[in-house]
Coordinates of C-alpha atoms and ligand atoms in Angstrom, one line a residue:
M1 CA 24.4 5.2 -2.3
T2 CA 20.7 4.4 -1.5
Y3 CA 20.2 1.2 0.4
L4 CA 17.3 -1.1 -0.2
A5 CA 16.0 -2.0 3.3
I6 CA 13.7 -4.9 3.9
P7 CA 11.8 -4.9 7.2
I8 CA 11.2 -8.2 9.1
K9 CA 8.5 -8.5 11.7
V10 CA 10.4 -10.4 14.4
E11 CA 7.8 -12.3 16.4
S12 CA 10.4 -14.8 17.7
A13 CA 14.0 -15.6 16.8
A14 CA 12.9 -18.9 15.3
V15 CA 10.3 -17.3 13.0
A16 CA 12.7 -14.6 12.0
Q17 CA 15.4 -17.0 10.9
D18 CA 13.7 -17.9 7.7
L19 CA 12.5 -14.4 7.0
I20 CA 16.1 -13.0 7.4
A21 CA 17.3 -15.5 4.9
Q22 CA 14.5 -14.6 2.5
A23 CA 15.3 -10.9 2.9
A24 CA 19.0 -11.4 2.1
Q25 CA 18.0 -13.5 -1.0
A26 CA 15.6 -10.8 -2.1
G27 CA 18.5 -8.4 -2.4
A28 CA 18.3 -6.4 0.9
D29 CA 21.2 -4.1 1.6
I30 CA 19.8 -3.5 5.0
I31 CA 17.6 -5.8 7.1
E32 CA 15.4 -3.9 9.4
L33 CA 14.5 -6.0 12.5
R34 CA 11.2 -4.8 13.8
L35 CA 11.8 -5.9 17.4
D36 CA 8.5 -4.4 18.5
Y37 CA 6.8 -7.5 17.1
L38 CA 8.7 -9.9 19.6
T39 CA 6.1 -11.7 21.6
I40 CA 8.6 -12.5 24.4
P41 CA 11.3 -9.8 24.1
T42 CA 14.1 -11.5 26.0
A43 CA 17.8 -10.3 25.7
D44 CA 18.6 -13.7 24.2
A45 CA 16.0 -13.4 21.5
V46 CA 17.3 -9.9 20.5
R47 CA 21.0 -11.1 20.5
Q48 CA 20.1 -14.2 18.5
V49 CA 18.2 -12.4 15.8
V50 CA 20.7 -9.6 15.4
A51 CA 23.5 -12.2 15.0
E52 CA 21.4 -14.1 12.5
A53 CA 20.9 -11.0 10.4
R54 CA 24.6 -10.0 10.6
Q55 CA 25.6 -13.4 9.3
T56 CA 23.9 -12.7 5.9
G57 CA 26.4 -9.9 5.2
C58 CA 23.5 -7.3 5.1
K59 CA 23.6 -4.3 7.4
V60 CA 21.3 -4.5 10.3
L61 CA 18.8 -1.8 11.4
A62 CA 17.2 -2.3 14.8
T63 CA 13.8 -0.8 15.4
C64 CA 11.5 -1.2 18.4
R65 CA 8.6 1.1 17.4
A66 CA 6.4 2.3 20.3
D67 CA 2.6 1.9 19.9
W68 CA 2.2 5.7 20.3
E69 CA 4.2 6.1 17.1
G70 CA 2.3 3.5 15.1
G71 CA 4.4 0.5 16.2
S72 CA 3.6 -2.7 18.1
F73 CA 5.6 -2.2 21.3
K74 CA 3.2 -1.7 24.2
G75 CA 5.7 -1.9 27.1
S76 CA 7.5 0.7 29.1
E77 CA 10.2 3.0 27.8
K78 CA 12.5 1.3 30.2
G79 CA 11.7 -2.0 28.4
R80 CA 12.3 -0.4 25.0
N81 CA 15.6 1.1 26.2
A82 CA 16.7 -2.4 27.2
I83 CA 15.8 -4.0 23.9
L84 CA 17.5 -1.4 21.8
K85 CA 20.6 -1.4 24.0
Q86 CA 20.8 -5.2 23.6
A87 CA 20.4 -4.9 19.8
V88 CA 23.2 -2.3 19.6
R89 CA 25.5 -4.4 21.8
A90 CA 24.8 -7.4 19.5
G91 CA 26.1 -5.4 16.6
A92 CA 23.2 -3.6 14.9
D93 CA 24.7 -1.1 12.4
Y94 CA 21.8 1.4 12.8
V95 CA 19.1 2.0 15.4
D96 CA 15.9 3.9 14.7
I97 CA 14.5 6.0 17.5
E98 CA 11.5 8.3 17.4
S99 CA 12.2 12.0 17.1
A100 CA 9.2 12.7 19.4
C101 CA 9.4 11.6 23.1
R102 CA 6.7 10.4 25.4
A103 CA 6.2 12.6 28.4
D104 CA 6.6 9.9 31.0
G105 CA 10.0 8.5 30.1
E106 CA 12.7 9.6 27.8
I107 CA 14.5 7.0 25.7
Q108 CA 18.1 7.0 26.8
I109 CA 19.9 7.5 23.5
E110 CA 23.4 7.8 25.0
S111 CA 23.0 4.7 27.1
I112 CA 21.6 2.8 24.1
L113 CA 24.5 3.7 21.8
G114 CA 27.3 3.6 24.4
K115 CA 30.7 3.7 22.7
T116 CA 29.6 1.6 19.7
E117 CA 29.8 2.6 16.0
T118 CA 26.1 2.2 15.6
K119 CA 24.5 5.1 13.7
L120 CA 21.4 6.8 14.9
I121 CA 18.2 7.3 12.8
R122 CA 15.7 9.7 14.3
S123 CA 12.3 9.2 12.8
N124 CA 8.8 10.6 12.8
H125 CA 5.6 9.2 11.5
D126 CA 2.0 10.3 10.7
F127 CA -0.2 7.3 9.6
N128 CA -3.1 9.6 8.7
E129 CA -2.0 12.5 6.6
L130 CA 0.7 14.9 5.6
P131 CA 1.3 16.5 9.0
G132 CA 0.1 20.0 9.5
D133 CA 3.2 20.7 11.7
W134 CA 5.6 19.7 9.0
D135 CA 8.0 22.6 9.5
K136 CA 8.1 22.0 13.2
R137 CA 8.9 18.3 12.7
L138 CA 11.7 19.1 10.3
A139 CA 13.1 21.8 12.7
R140 CA 13.1 19.3 15.5
L141 CA 14.9 16.7 13.4
A142 CA 17.5 19.3 12.4
Q143 CA 18.0 20.3 15.9
Q144 CA 18.5 16.7 17.1
Q145 CA 21.3 16.3 14.4
P146 CA 21.0 12.5 14.1
D147 CA 23.2 10.6 11.7
I148 CA 20.2 10.0 9.5
A149 CA 16.8 11.9 9.7
K150 CA 13.6 10.2 8.7
I151 CA 10.1 11.4 8.1
A152 CA 7.1 9.2 7.0
Y153 CA 3.5 10.1 6.6
K154 CA 0.4 9.0 4.7
A155 CA -0.3 10.5 1.3
N156 CA -4.0 10.9 0.7
K157 CA -3.5 12.4 -2.7
I158 CA -0.6 12.4 -5.2
T159 CA 0.3 16.0 -4.5
D160 CA 1.0 15.1 -0.8
C161 CA 4.1 13.4 -2.1
F162 CA 5.9 16.6 -3.0
A163 CA 6.6 17.6 0.6
A164 CA 8.8 14.4 1.0
L165 CA 10.4 14.8 -2.5
D166 CA 11.2 18.5 -1.8
W167 CA 12.8 17.7 1.5
L168 CA 14.8 14.8 0.1
H169 CA 16.0 17.1 -2.7
S170 CA 17.1 19.7 -0.2
Q171 CA 18.8 17.2 2.0
Q172 CA 20.6 15.8 -1.0
Q173 CA 21.9 19.2 -1.9
Q174 CA 23.2 19.8 1.6
K175 CA 24.7 16.3 1.6
H176 CA 22.6 15.2 4.7
S177 CA 21.5 11.6 5.1
A178 CA 17.8 11.5 5.0
I179 CA 14.9 9.1 4.5
A180 CA 11.4 10.4 3.5
M181 CA 8.4 8.5 2.3
A182 CA 4.7 8.9 1.8
M183 CA 2.7 5.9 2.8
G184 CA -0.3 4.6 0.9
E185 CA -0.8 3.9 -2.8
A186 CA -0.8 7.6 -3.7
G187 CA 2.7 7.8 -2.1
T188 CA 4.3 5.0 -4.1
I189 CA 6.5 7.4 -6.1
T190 CA 8.3 8.6 -3.0
R191 CA 9.6 5.1 -2.5
L192 CA 10.5 4.6 -6.2
L193 CA 12.2 8.0 -6.5
A194 CA 14.2 7.7 -3.3
K195 CA 17.3 6.5 -5.1
K196 CA 17.1 9.3 -7.7
L197 CA 17.0 11.8 -4.9
G198 CA 19.8 10.3 -3.0
A199 CA 17.8 9.1 0.1
F200 CA 19.8 7.0 2.6
L201 CA 17.4 4.1 2.0
T202 CA 14.0 3.0 0.7
F203 CA 12.0 0.3 2.3
A204 CA 10.6 -2.6 0.3
S205 CA 8.6 -5.6 1.7
L206 CA 9.2 -9.3 1.4
G207 CA 5.5 -9.6 0.5
D208 CA 2.2 -8.2 1.6
E209 CA 2.3 -10.1 4.9
Q210 CA 5.6 -8.7 5.9
A211 CA 4.8 -5.1 4.8
T212 CA 5.3 -2.8 7.8
A213 CA 3.6 0.2 6.2
P214 CA 0.8 0.7 3.7
G215 CA 2.0 1.1 0.1
Q216 CA 5.3 -0.6 0.5
V217 CA 6.4 -2.1 -2.8
T218 CA 7.9 -5.6 -2.8
A219 CA 11.6 -5.9 -2.9
K220 CA 11.3 -8.1 -6.1
D221 CA 9.2 -5.3 -7.8
I222 CA 11.5 -2.5 -6.7
R223 CA 14.6 -4.3 -8.0
Q224 CA 13.2 -5.9 -11.2
L225 CA 10.2 -3.9 -12.2
Y226 CA 11.3 -0.4 -11.0
R227 CA 14.9 -0.6 -12.1
F228 CA 16.4 0.1 -8.6
D229 CA 19.9 -0.7 -9.8
A230 CA 19.8 1.5 -12.9
V231 CA 18.1 4.6 -11.3
N232 CA 20.4 7.6 -10.7
A233 CA 20.1 11.3 -10.2
Q234 CA 19.7 12.1 -13.9
T235 CA 17.2 9.3 -14.7
K236 CA 14.3 10.6 -16.7
L237 CA 10.9 10.1 -15.2
F238 CA 7.8 8.7 -16.9
G239 CA 4.5 7.4 -15.6
V240 CA 0.9 6.3 -16.0
V241 CA -1.8 8.5 -14.7
A242 CA -4.9 6.5 -13.7
C243 CA -7.5 5.9 -11.1
P244 CA -7.3 3.1 -10.1
V245 CA -3.7 2.4 -11.2
G246 CA -2.7 -0.8 -9.4
H247 CA -3.9 -3.1 -12.3
S248 CA -2.0 -1.1 -15.0
M249 CA 0.5 -3.1 -17.0
S250 CA 2.2 0.0 -18.3
P251 CA 5.0 0.2 -15.7
A252 CA 6.0 -3.4 -16.5
I253 CA 5.9 -2.8 -20.2
H254 CA 7.8 0.5 -20.3
N255 CA 10.4 -0.3 -17.7
A256 CA 11.1 -3.6 -19.5
A257 CA 11.5 -1.6 -22.7
F258 CA 13.8 0.9 -21.0
A259 CA 15.9 -2.0 -19.6
E260 CA 16.1 -3.7 -23.0
T261 CA 17.3 -0.5 -24.8
D262 CA 19.5 0.7 -22.0
F263 CA 17.5 3.9 -21.8
D264 CA 18.0 5.9 -18.6
G265 CA 14.4 6.1 -17.6
L266 CA 12.0 5.0 -14.8
Y267 CA 8.3 4.6 -15.3
V268 CA 6.0 4.8 -12.2
P269 CA 2.3 4.5 -11.4
L270 CA 0.6 7.7 -10.5
L271 CA -2.7 7.4 -8.7
V272 CA -4.6 10.6 -9.3
A273 CA -8.2 11.2 -8.3
P274 CA -10.6 11.8 -11.2
H275 CA -11.3 15.5 -10.9
F276 CA -9.5 17.9 -13.3
S277 CA -8.2 20.0 -10.4
E278 CA -6.3 16.9 -9.1
F279 CA -4.8 16.2 -12.5
Q280 CA -3.9 19.9 -13.0
G281 CA -2.3 20.1 -9.6
M282 CA -0.2 17.0 -10.2
I283 CA 1.1 18.3 -13.5
H284 CA 1.9 21.7 -12.1
A285 CA 3.8 20.2 -9.2
F286 CA 5.9 18.1 -11.5
C287 CA 6.5 21.0 -14.0
R288 CA 7.7 23.3 -11.1
R289 CA 10.4 20.7 -10.2
Q290 CA 12.6 20.3 -13.2
W291 CA 15.0 18.2 -11.0
L292 CA 12.5 15.4 -11.2
H293 CA 13.1 15.3 -15.0
L294 CA 9.5 14.3 -15.9
R295 CA 9.6 13.6 -19.7
G296 CA 6.4 11.7 -20.5
L297 CA 3.1 10.4 -19.2
S298 CA 0.7 7.7 -20.4
V299 CA -2.8 8.9 -19.5
T300 CA -5.7 6.5 -19.1
I301 CA -9.2 6.1 -17.5
P302 CA -10.5 8.6 -16.2
H303 CA -8.0 11.2 -17.2
K304 CA -7.8 11.3 -21.1
E305 CA -10.3 14.2 -21.3
N306 CA -8.5 16.0 -18.4
A307 CA -5.2 15.7 -20.3
L308 CA -6.8 17.3 -23.4
R309 CA -8.4 20.1 -21.2
Y310 CA -5.1 20.7 -19.5
L311 CA -3.2 21.1 -22.7
Q312 CA -6.0 23.5 -24.0
T313 CA -5.7 25.5 -20.8
I314 CA -1.9 26.0 -21.2
N315 CA -2.0 26.4 -25.0
G316 CA 0.1 23.3 -25.3
K317 CA 0.5 21.5 -28.6
I318 CA -2.2 19.0 -29.3
D319 CA -2.2 16.5 -32.2
S320 CA -5.2 17.2 -34.4
L321 CA -6.6 13.6 -34.3
A322 CA -6.4 13.6 -30.5
A323 CA -8.3 16.9 -30.4
K324 CA -11.0 15.4 -32.8
I325 CA -11.2 12.2 -30.7
G326 CA -11.5 14.4 -27.6
A327 CA -8.9 12.4 -25.6
V328 CA -5.2 12.5 -25.0
N329 CA -3.4 9.4 -23.9
T330 CA 0.2 10.5 -24.2
M331 CA 1.9 13.7 -22.8
I332 CA 5.4 14.7 -23.6
F333 CA 7.4 17.2 -21.5
S334 CA 10.4 18.7 -23.1
E335 CA 13.6 19.9 -21.3
N336 CA 12.7 23.5 -22.1
G337 CA 9.3 23.2 -20.4
E338 CA 7.0 22.7 -23.5
V339 CA 4.1 20.2 -23.0
S340 CA 2.4 18.4 -25.9
G341 CA -0.2 15.7 -26.2
C342 CA -1.4 13.1 -28.7
N343 CA -3.4 9.9 -28.8
T344 CA -1.6 6.6 -29.7
D345 CA -4.7 4.4 -29.2
Y346 CA -6.0 5.0 -32.7
P347 CA -2.7 4.7 -34.6
G348 CA -2.0 1.6 -32.4
A349 CA -5.3 0.0 -33.5
L350 CA -4.9 1.1 -37.1
K351 CA -1.4 -0.5 -37.3
A352 CA -2.8 -3.7 -35.8
I353 CA -5.5 -3.9 -38.5
M354 CA -3.1 -3.0 -41.3
D355 CA -0.4 -5.5 -40.2
G356 CA -3.0 -8.2 -39.5
A357 CA -4.9 -7.8 -42.8
K358 CA -1.9 -6.7 -44.9
M359 CA -3.7 -3.4 -45.8
G360 CA -2.4 0.0 -46.6
Q361 CA -4.2 3.2 -45.5
G362 CA -5.7 3.7 -48.9
D363 CA -7.6 0.3 -48.6
F364 CA -9.9 1.8 -46.0
K365 CA -11.6 4.1 -48.4
G366 CA -15.2 3.0 -48.8
L367 CA -14.6 -0.1 -46.7
P368 CA -17.9 -1.3 -45.1
T369 CA -17.0 -1.3 -41.4
A370 CA -19.1 -2.3 -38.4
I371 CA -18.0 -0.9 -35.0
F372 CA -19.6 -2.4 -31.9
G373 CA -19.7 0.0 -29.0
A374 CA -19.9 3.8 -28.6
G375 CA -17.4 4.3 -25.7
G376 CA -13.9 5.8 -25.6
V377 CA -12.2 3.2 -27.7
A378 CA -15.1 3.1 -30.3
R379 CA -14.9 6.9 -30.6
A380 CA -11.1 6.8 -31.3
L381 CA -11.7 4.2 -34.1
V382 CA -14.7 6.0 -35.5
V383 CA -12.7 9.3 -35.8
G384 CA -9.7 7.6 -37.3
L385 CA -11.5 5.3 -39.7
T386 CA -14.0 7.9 -41.0
D387 CA -10.9 10.1 -41.5
L388 CA -9.5 7.4 -43.8
G389 CA -12.9 7.3 -45.7
A390 CA -14.3 4.0 -44.3
N391 CA -18.1 3.5 -44.4
V392 CA -18.7 3.1 -40.7
T393 CA -21.8 1.8 -39.0
I394 CA -21.9 1.9 -35.2
Y395 CA -23.9 -0.7 -33.3
N396 CA -24.4 -0.1 -29.6
R397 CA -26.5 -1.4 -26.7
T398 CA -27.5 2.1 -25.9
A399 CA -28.8 3.2 -29.3
E400 CA -28.8 7.0 -28.5
K401 CA -25.1 6.9 -27.9
A402 CA -24.4 5.2 -31.2
E403 CA -26.7 7.8 -33.0
K404 CA -24.9 10.7 -31.3
L405 CA -21.5 9.5 -32.3
A406 CA -22.6 8.7 -35.8
A407 CA -24.1 12.1 -36.3
E408 CA -20.9 13.8 -35.0
F409 CA -18.7 12.0 -37.6
G410 CA -21.1 11.6 -40.5
C411 CA -21.6 7.8 -40.3
E412 CA -24.5 5.4 -39.7
A413 CA -25.9 4.0 -36.5
A414 CA -27.9 0.8 -36.2
P415 CA -29.5 -1.0 -33.2
L416 CA -27.9 -4.2 -31.9
E417 CA -30.9 -6.1 -33.2
A418 CA -30.0 -5.2 -36.8
I419 CA -26.9 -7.4 -36.6
G420 CA -28.7 -10.0 -38.7
D421 CA -28.3 -7.6 -41.7
L422 CA -24.6 -7.1 -41.0
D423 CA -22.9 -6.6 -44.3
A424 CA -19.4 -5.4 -43.4
K425 CA -15.9 -6.3 -44.5
L426 CA -14.3 -5.1 -41.3
I427 CA -15.8 -5.9 -37.9
I428 CA -14.4 -4.3 -34.8
N429 CA -15.5 -5.0 -31.2
C430 CA -15.0 -2.0 -28.9
T431 CA -17.3 -3.3 -26.2
S432 CA -16.2 -5.2 -23.1
L433 CA -18.2 -8.2 -24.3
G434 CA -16.0 -11.3 -24.1
M435 CA -13.6 -9.9 -21.6
T436 CA -12.6 -12.0 -18.6
P437 CA -14.6 -13.3 -16.6
N438 CA -17.4 -13.2 -19.2
T439 CA -15.4 -15.0 -21.9
N440 CA -18.4 -16.8 -23.5
Q441 CA -20.0 -13.4 -24.4
C442 CA -19.7 -12.1 -28.0
C443 CA -21.1 -9.0 -29.8
V444 CA -22.2 -11.2 -32.8
G445 CA -23.3 -14.8 -33.4
A446 CA -21.0 -17.2 -35.3
E447 CA -23.2 -17.0 -38.4
A448 CA -22.5 -13.3 -38.9
I449 CA -18.8 -13.9 -39.7
K450 CA -18.1 -14.8 -43.3
P451 CA -14.9 -16.0 -45.0
G452 CA -12.6 -13.2 -46.0
M453 CA -13.9 -10.7 -43.4
I454 CA -11.4 -8.9 -41.2
V455 CA -12.3 -9.2 -37.5
F456 CA -10.6 -7.1 -34.9
D457 CA -11.3 -7.5 -31.2
T458 CA -10.0 -4.7 -29.0
V459 CA -10.5 -7.0 -25.9
Y460 CA -7.1 -8.5 -25.0
N461 CA -7.9 -10.4 -21.8
P462 CA -8.3 -13.2 -22.8
L463 CA -6.1 -13.1 -25.9
Q464 CA -8.4 -15.6 -27.8
T465 CA -11.9 -14.2 -27.4
Q466 CA -15.1 -15.9 -28.6
L467 CA -15.3 -13.4 -31.4
L468 CA -11.8 -14.4 -32.7
N469 CA -12.7 -18.1 -32.4
Y470 CA -15.7 -17.5 -34.6
A471 CA -13.5 -15.5 -37.1
R472 CA -10.9 -18.3 -37.3
A473 CA -13.6 -21.0 -37.7
A474 CA -15.2 -19.0 -40.5
G475 CA -12.0 -18.4 -42.4
A476 CA -11.9 -14.7 -41.6
V477 CA -8.8 -12.7 -40.6
A478 CA -8.6 -12.6 -36.8
I479 CA -6.7 -9.7 -35.1
D480 CA -6.3 -9.6 -31.3
G481 CA -6.5 -6.6 -28.9
L482 CA -3.1 -7.3 -27.5
T483 CA -1.5 -6.1 -30.8
M484 CA -3.3 -2.8 -30.4
F485 CA -2.3 -2.6 -26.8
V486 CA 1.4 -3.2 -27.5
N487 CA 1.3 -0.9 -30.5
Q488 CA 0.0 2.1 -28.5
A489 CA 2.6 1.5 -25.8
A490 CA 5.3 1.1 -28.5
L491 CA 4.3 4.4 -30.1
Q492 CA 4.5 6.0 -26.6
F493 CA 7.9 4.5 -26.0
E494 CA 9.1 6.0 -29.3
L495 CA 7.8 9.5 -28.4
F496 CA 9.3 9.2 -24.9
T497 CA 12.8 8.1 -26.0
G498 CA 13.2 8.8 -29.7
Q499 CA 14.3 5.2 -30.1
N500 CA 12.6 2.2 -31.8
A501 CA 10.5 0.2 -29.4
P502 CA 11.5 -3.4 -28.5
T503 CA 8.0 -4.7 -29.3
D504 CA 8.8 -8.4 -28.9
I505 CA 9.8 -7.8 -25.3
M506 CA 6.8 -5.5 -24.6
R507 CA 4.4 -8.1 -26.0
Q508 CA 6.1 -10.8 -23.9
V509 CA 5.8 -8.8 -20.7
V510 CA 2.0 -8.4 -21.3
L511 CA 1.6 -12.1 -22.1
E512 CA 3.4 -13.1 -18.9
R513 CA 1.1 -10.8 -16.9
L514 CA -2.0 -12.0 -18.6
Ligands
NAP601 P1 -16.3 2.4 -22.3 O1 -16.1 3.8 -22.7 O2 -16.8 2.1 -21.0 O3 -17.4 1.7 -23.4 C1 -17.9 0.4 -23.2 C2 -18.7 0.0 -24.4 O4 -19.1 -1.3 -24.2 C3 -20.0 0.8 -24.5 O5 -20.3 1.0 -25.8 C4 -21.0 -0.1 -23.8 O6 -22.3 0.1 -24.2 C5 -20.5 -1.5 -24.2 N1 -21.0 -2.5 -23.3 C6 -20.5 -2.7 -22.1 N2 -21.1 -3.8 -21.5 C7 -22.0 -4.3 -22.5 C8 -22.9 -5.4 -22.6 N3 -23.0 -6.2 -21.6 N4 -23.6 -5.6 -23.7 C9 -23.4 -4.8 -24.8 N5 -22.6 -3.7 -24.8 C10 -21.8 -3.5 -23.6 O7 -15.0 1.5 -22.5 P2 -13.8 1.7 -23.5 O8 -12.7 2.5 -22.9 O9 -14.3 2.2 -24.8 O10 -13.2 0.3 -23.7 C11 -14.0 -0.7 -24.3 C12 -13.2 -2.0 -24.5 O11 -12.1 -1.8 -25.2 C13 -12.7 -2.5 -23.1 O12 -13.6 -3.4 -22.5 C14 -11.4 -3.2 -23.4 O13 -11.5 -4.6 -23.5 C15 -11.0 -2.6 -24.8 N6 -9.8 -1.8 -24.7 C16 -8.7 -2.3 -25.4 C17 -7.5 -1.6 -25.5 C18 -6.4 -2.1 -26.2 O14 -5.3 -1.5 -26.2 N7 -6.5 -3.3 -26.9 C19 -7.4 -0.4 -24.8 C20 -8.5 0.1 -24.1 C21 -9.7 -0.7 -24.1 P3 -23.3 1.2 -23.6 O15 -23.0 2.4 -24.3 O16 -24.7 0.7 -23.9 O17 -23.0 1.2 -22.1

């Protein structure tokens, strides 16, 4: 059993009352009372707040973290002893005491615990980095033989997480109770995988204000978005590799789809710095740990080229269109260690156009097509549509980029000023024009859109762009970018799980988040 622990900054018994109720309501199994935040740490206040937390039916963890270990308590060790002793006498189920000691005053563990049933957590923290004396810290914890051993440190890069994951895995195998987490955004997976690896608990916050460590996920997200109740030791792991990753809607879409189809999977955000070496290091680290059951990754900016390069390096299987596009957005990891990659952006876009305009693949042959933009998305569509025989003209702000792309795939390039001569049946916007907050921008004027044209805008925020408004007003077919976005995620889901994607739920999740 892995508990969900919600920490509360106890500034006073009165303030804590409401927060304790909120924590219980948010689904806490354990309420951690951070008594080091008490402005006036009286025995009465400690007793009152522990009693309040016990009344919720949640288990109670008392912590009074010293400032020399990253906490807020600035008083003497004698004062800390008294607070912790009071919390234990008031009925705290667990007490957290630092593994390290300050030279000028040992914390009196035996006196704090007395003859109570309270369980002891010994913890150590590094708020800057993965500690260089990692082995020494673990040896000290092992020697102290607490009921539960805890280690927390800041992850500065994704690969820093594996020290915590390895230790949790080893503790799980030895049936030792342990807590390990890497703080910071790069460390998020250690919090989300705690249950899979049988950790004693994982911390989640009530909200950003109540977070007691950087990178703490909210209790609501960990329970609802990250499937806390469904995760188990065999749960298959998936994720999105990006930098930045915080804005990504992929965890919400894929986890909702897993929940809807009862698929035993968890989809996590992976913040990976842009360089190829970081990407490669992260993949190697996962592949060496089959017990993490990594089965699939979505890959996005700035890693799509890195994913292709990685697959080329290991002689992995690469879908021919993805190789031609020069970008992989989906990686699949099989149980027997094979890694393959493809690109679902283009098929997702093609399906959006075909469904929206009721076209078959053969209808693209010779179709006059104008593509605005010459970036990553434009490239995927140029490759795919020229492959189907469309007559593509590329319009781009930076003319040289359009010319280079056109030359590579045997199509035309035209400067943006030539839009007046636009004579296309299919118009596709692959620029960021019209995207929030610049919603009044558009790659063409209203007069360029004629009845019967097919207009596809890859921008999906907002859903109804200026370009699509012009299209509807002119009697053209208007296809939104959300359909492409959902289609590419649905194709990934099918590759990840071998099941049909619940596209309605996936679309609904994005709409709610937009
Ligand atoms: P990208 O590689 O950065 O390319 C951006 C393109 O937009 C370039 O051609 C750029 O022209 C052009 N551009 C940017 N600002 C402009 C401006 N003010 N005026 C004229 N042109 C401008 O980006 P990307 O990855 O291809 O993404 C492009 C768009 O696709 C995104 O903005 C997003 O809305 C959309 N998208 C949709 C999905 C989906 O699933 N629906 C997925 C990904 C992206 P220059 O070459 O002159 O810089």
